[in-house]
PDB file of C-alpha atoms in Angstrom:
ATOM      1  CA  UNK U   1      -0.638  17.290   7.296  1.00  0.00           C
ATOM      2  CA  UNK U   2      -2.056  14.551   5.356  1.00  0.00           C
ATOM      3  CA  UNK U   3      -4.737  11.903   7.142  1.00  0.00           C
ATOM      4  CA  UNK U   4      -5.505   8.617   7.351  1.00  0.00           C
ATOM      5  CA  UNK U   5      -9.112   8.743   8.408  1.00  0.00           C
ATOM      6  CA  UNK U   6     -11.032   6.384   6.967  1.00  0.00           C
ATOM      7  CA  UNK U   7     -14.041   6.991   8.421  1.00  0.00           C
ATOM      8  CA  UNK U   8     -16.663  10.622   9.543  1.00  0.00           C
ATOM      9  CA  UNK U   9     -14.824  10.617  12.867  1.00  0.00           C
ATOM     10  CA  UNK U  10     -12.492  13.695  13.360  1.00  0.00           C
ATOM     11  CA  UNK U  11     -10.357  12.195  15.780  1.00  0.00           C
ATOM     12  CA  UNK U  12      -6.558  11.556  16.173  1.00  0.00           C
ATOM     13  CA  UNK U  13      -4.758  10.683  12.705  1.00  0.00           C
ATOM     14  CA  UNK U  14      -3.132   7.245  12.672  1.00  0.00           C
ATOM     15  CA  UNK U  15       0.538   9.411  11.990  1.00  0.00           C
ATOM     16  CA  UNK U  16      -1.057  11.745  15.468  1.00  0.00           C
ATOM     17  CA  UNK U  17      -2.073   8.846  17.654  1.00  0.00           C
ATOM     18  CA  UNK U  18       1.488   6.393  16.780  1.00  0.00           C
ATOM     19  CA  UNK U  19       3.293  10.000  17.763  1.00  0.00           C
ATOM     20  CA  UNK U  20       1.670   9.810  21.181  1.00  0.00           C
ATOM     21  CA  UNK U  21       2.247   6.231  21.524  1.00  0.00           C
ATOM     22  CA  UNK U  22       6.274   6.807  20.664  1.00  0.00           C
ATOM     23  CA  UNK U  23       5.696   9.766  23.578  1.00  0.00           C
ATOM     24  CA  UNK U  24       4.487   7.421  25.909  1.00  0.00           C
ATOM     25  CA  UNK U  25       6.720   4.692  25.279  1.00  0.00           C
ATOM     26  CA  UNK U  26       9.926   7.290  25.657  1.00  0.00           C
ATOM     27  CA  UNK U  27       9.044   7.681  29.153  1.00  0.00           C
ATOM     28  CA  UNK U  28       8.650   4.914  30.106  1.00  0.00           C
ATOM     29  CA  UNK U  29      12.297   4.942  29.115  1.00  0.00           C
ATOM     30  CA  UNK U  30      13.542   7.766  30.367  1.00  0.00           C
ATOM     31  CA  UNK U  31      12.043   6.499  33.555  1.00  0.00           C
ATOM     32  CA  UNK U  32      13.682   3.956  33.871  1.00  0.00           C
ATOM     33  CA  UNK U  33      17.353   5.437  33.369  1.00  0.00           C
ATOM     34  CA  UNK U  34      19.720   5.119  36.201  1.00  0.00           C
ATOM     35  CA  UNK U  35      21.940   8.323  36.747  1.00  0.00           C
ATOM     36  CA  UNK U  36      21.636  11.801  35.316  1.00  0.00           C
ATOM     37  CA  UNK U  37      24.999  11.555  32.999  1.00  0.00           C
ATOM     38  CA  UNK U  38      23.130   8.308  31.584  1.00  0.00           C
ATOM     39  CA  UNK U  39      20.047   9.545  30.692  1.00  0.00           C
ATOM     40  CA  UNK U  40      21.851  11.912  28.447  1.00  0.00           C
ATOM     41  CA  UNK U  41      24.111   9.738  26.445  1.00  0.00           C
ATOM     42  CA  UNK U  42      20.858   7.237  26.734  1.00  0.00           C
ATOM     43  CA  UNK U  43      18.856  10.314  25.291  1.00  0.00           C
ATOM     44  CA  UNK U  44      21.213  11.924  22.411  1.00  0.00           C
ATOM     45  CA  UNK U  45      21.921   7.771  21.321  1.00  0.00           C
ATOM     46  CA  UNK U  46      18.118   7.868  21.139  1.00  0.00           C
ATOM     47  CA  UNK U  47      18.132  11.028  18.738  1.00  0.00           C
ATOM     48  CA  UNK U  48      20.942   9.421  16.389  1.00  0.00           C
ATOM     49  CA  UNK U  49      19.288   6.302  16.264  1.00  0.00           C
ATOM     50  CA  UNK U  50      15.840   7.486  15.598  1.00  0.00           C
ATOM     51  CA  UNK U  51      17.937   9.771  12.905  1.00  0.00           C
ATOM     52  CA  UNK U  52      19.710   7.337  11.075  1.00  0.00           C
ATOM     53  CA  UNK U  53      16.109   5.839   9.916  1.00  0.00           C
ATOM     54  CA  UNK U  54      14.618   8.558   8.777  1.00  0.00           C
ATOM     55  CA  UNK U  55      14.896   8.427   4.788  1.00  0.00           C
ATOM     56  CA  UNK U  56      17.383   9.892   3.153  1.00  0.00           C
ATOM     57  CA  UNK U  57      17.102  13.282   2.349  1.00  0.00           C
ATOM     58  CA  UNK U  58      14.648  14.126   5.874  1.00  0.00           C
ATOM     59  CA  UNK U  59      18.643  12.474   7.903  1.00  0.00           C
ATOM     60  CA  UNK U  60      20.754  14.125   5.368  1.00  0.00           C
ATOM     61  CA  UNK U  61      18.898  17.835   7.111  1.00  0.00           C
ATOM     62  CA  UNK U  62      18.253  15.764  10.990  1.00  0.00           C
ATOM     63  CA  UNK U  63      21.522  15.164  10.906  1.00  0.00           C
ATOM     64  CA  UNK U  64      22.837  19.006   9.740  1.00  0.00           C
ATOM     65  CA  UNK U  65      20.242  20.288  12.550  1.00  0.00           C
ATOM     66  CA  UNK U  66      21.849  18.281  15.163  1.00  0.00           C
ATOM     67  CA  UNK U  67      25.073  19.652  14.303  1.00  0.00           C
ATOM     68  CA  UNK U  68      23.921  23.269  14.058  1.00  0.00           C
ATOM     69  CA  UNK U  69      21.501  22.971  17.317  1.00  0.00           C
ATOM     70  CA  UNK U  70      24.219  21.497  19.925  1.00  0.00           C
ATOM     71  CA  UNK U  71      26.966  22.801  18.425  1.00  0.00           C
ATOM     72  CA  UNK U  72      24.513  26.764  18.890  1.00  0.00           C
ATOM     73  CA  UNK U  73      23.107  25.722  21.698  1.00  0.00           C
ATOM     74  CA  UNK U  74      25.100  23.506  24.514  1.00  0.00           C
ATOM     75  CA  UNK U  75      23.086  24.002  27.093  1.00  0.00           C
ATOM     76  CA  UNK U  76      20.057  22.253  25.138  1.00  0.00           C
ATOM     77  CA  UNK U  77      20.086  18.398  25.778  1.00  0.00           C
ATOM     78  CA  UNK U  78      19.285  15.954  22.414  1.00  0.00           C
ATOM     79  CA  UNK U  79      15.853  14.270  23.938  1.00  0.00           C
ATOM     80  CA  UNK U  80      13.443  12.067  21.814  1.00  0.00           C
ATOM     81  CA  UNK U  81      10.160  13.564  21.878  1.00  0.00           C
ATOM     82  CA  UNK U  82       6.681  12.201  19.934  1.00  0.00           C
ATOM     83  CA  UNK U  83       9.295  10.586  18.042  1.00  0.00           C
ATOM     84  CA  UNK U  84      10.799  13.264  17.082  1.00  0.00           C
ATOM     85  CA  UNK U  85      14.771  14.581  17.709  1.00  0.00           C
ATOM     86  CA  UNK U  86      14.535  17.744  19.631  1.00  0.00           C
ATOM     87  CA  UNK U  87      17.121  20.071  22.120  1.00  0.00           C
ATOM     88  CA  UNK U  88      15.623  20.390  26.060  1.00  0.00           C
ATOM     89  CA  UNK U  89      16.968  22.944  27.986  1.00  0.00           C
ATOM     90  CA  UNK U  90      16.182  21.987  32.373  1.00  0.00           C
ATOM     91  CA  UNK U  91      14.081  18.827  29.984  1.00  0.00           C
ATOM     92  CA  UNK U  92      11.852  21.002  28.527  1.00  0.00           C
ATOM     93  CA  UNK U  93      11.698  20.703  23.953  1.00  0.00           C
ATOM     94  CA  UNK U  94      12.476  24.473  23.481  1.00  0.00           C
ATOM     95  CA  UNK U  95      12.658  23.534  19.664  1.00  0.00           C
ATOM     96  CA  UNK U  96      12.393  20.164  17.757  1.00  0.00           C
ATOM     97  CA  UNK U  97      13.127  18.681  13.450  1.00  0.00           C
ATOM     98  CA  UNK U  98      10.278  17.044  12.582  1.00  0.00           C
ATOM     99  CA  UNK U  99      10.598  15.106   8.871  1.00  0.00           C
ATOM    100  CA  UNK U 100       8.191  15.053   6.229  1.00  0.00           C
ATOM    101  CA  UNK U 101       7.840  11.396   6.077  1.00  0.00           C
ATOM    102  CA  UNK U 102       6.648  11.880   9.996  1.00  0.00           C
ATOM    103  CA  UNK U 103       2.987  13.152   9.550  1.00  0.00           C
ATOM    104  CA  UNK U 104       3.608  12.648   5.231  1.00  0.00           C
ATOM    105  CA  UNK U 105       4.133  16.138   4.344  1.00  0.00           C
ATOM    106  CA  UNK U 106       5.833  17.565   1.249  1.00  0.00           C
ATOM    107  CA  UNK U 107       9.225  19.021   3.935  1.00  0.00           C
ATOM    108  CA  UNK U 108      10.836  19.032   7.089  1.00  0.00           C
ATOM    109  CA  UNK U 109       9.768  21.646  10.160  1.00  0.00           C
ATOM    110  CA  UNK U 110      12.194  22.929  12.421  1.00  0.00           C
ATOM    111  CA  UNK U 111       9.900  24.602  15.262  1.00  0.00           C
ATOM    112  CA  UNK U 112       9.861  26.453  19.145  1.00  0.00           C
ATOM    113  CA  UNK U 113       8.483  25.807  22.245  1.00  0.00           C
ATOM    114  CA  UNK U 114       6.901  28.058  24.047  1.00  0.00           C
ATOM    115  CA  UNK U 115       9.985  27.538  26.019  1.00  0.00           C
ATOM    116  CA  UNK U 116      11.738  29.538  23.267  1.00  0.00           C
ATOM    117  CA  UNK U 117      12.883  32.896  23.410  1.00  0.00           C
ATOM    118  CA  UNK U 118      11.736  34.253  19.792  1.00  0.00           C
ATOM    119  CA  UNK U 119       8.790  36.637  20.927  1.00  0.00           C
ATOM    120  CA  UNK U 120       8.640  39.681  18.738  1.00  0.00           C
ATOM    121  CA  UNK U 121       6.045  42.119  19.390  1.00  0.00           C
ATOM    122  CA  UNK U 122       2.732  40.125  19.412  1.00  0.00           C
ATOM    123  CA  UNK U 123       3.245  37.713  16.335  1.00  0.00           C
ATOM    124  CA  UNK U 124       6.230  36.152  15.738  1.00  0.00           C
ATOM    125  CA  UNK U 125       7.092  32.340  14.061  1.00  0.00           C
ATOM    126  CA  UNK U 126       7.948  29.217  16.015  1.00  0.00           C
ATOM    127  CA  UNK U 127       8.411  26.975  12.699  1.00  0.00           C
ATOM    128  CA  UNK U 128       9.959  26.798   9.483  1.00  0.00           C
ATOM    129  CA  UNK U 129      10.265  24.719   6.499  1.00  0.00           C
ATOM    130  CA  UNK U 130      12.736  22.981   5.738  1.00  0.00           C
ATOM    131  CA  UNK U 131      13.611  21.275   2.099  1.00  0.00           C
ATOM    132  CA  UNK U 132      17.233  21.553   2.492  1.00  0.00           C
ATOM    133  CA  UNK U 133      19.815  23.233   5.004  1.00  0.00           C
ATOM    134  CA  UNK U 134      21.992  25.168   3.138  1.00  0.00           C
ATOM    135  CA  UNK U 135      25.730  26.994   4.403  1.00  0.00           C
ATOM    136  CA  UNK U 136      22.982  30.061   4.995  1.00  0.00           C
ATOM    137  CA  UNK U 137      20.511  28.256   6.041  1.00  0.00           C
ATOM    138  CA  UNK U 138      22.709  26.332   8.550  1.00  0.00           C
ATOM    139  CA  UNK U 139      23.465  30.588  10.328  1.00  0.00           C
ATOM    140  CA  UNK U 140      19.905  30.804  10.090  1.00  0.00           C
ATOM    141  CA  UNK U 141      19.348  28.532  12.686  1.00  0.00           C
ATOM    142  CA  UNK U 142      21.999  28.786  14.630  1.00  0.00           C
ATOM    143  CA  UNK U 143      21.079  32.504  15.045  1.00  0.00           C
ATOM    144  CA  UNK U 144      17.523  30.832  16.228  1.00  0.00           C
ATOM    145  CA  UNK U 145      18.193  28.629  18.687  1.00  0.00           C
ATOM    146  CA  UNK U 146      20.778  30.905  19.855  1.00  0.00           C
ATOM    147  CA  UNK U 147      17.970  33.565  20.646  1.00  0.00           C
ATOM    148  CA  UNK U 148      15.873  30.872  21.789  1.00  0.00           C
ATOM    149  CA  UNK U 149      18.503  29.996  24.630  1.00  0.00           C
ATOM    150  CA  UNK U 150      19.076  33.211  25.626  1.00  0.00           C
TER     151      UNK U 150
END
């Protein structure tokens, strides 16, 4: 993760502070929504709007990830999480897409929270770098997401 620190302070980067502010706004917005159906519809619109704002390379990957996740695990509900498209079960984030632009990284990331059932022995991956979403990558994402919600 690139840093925009301008002093010796070892606190949060500007990108991290911006993500926390986005998350606070997401929580305020969610609290104001009406019925559960209204909340879910608005949450999905927010995710699609966030994806549409991304630079082309990230946007194309995020659109494919969104399509794959929602098809492979319809039990997951799209929502914004720290300004990133995320997919939750019972309100708890299972996986998320982080654009490369979000933290000035050289690649986008598909990440999984501790809610994902990806455990493999005593060590396993919980994030994957993405530079392109090919049909093979889509198949791998679908398998991971299905396993995560099993």
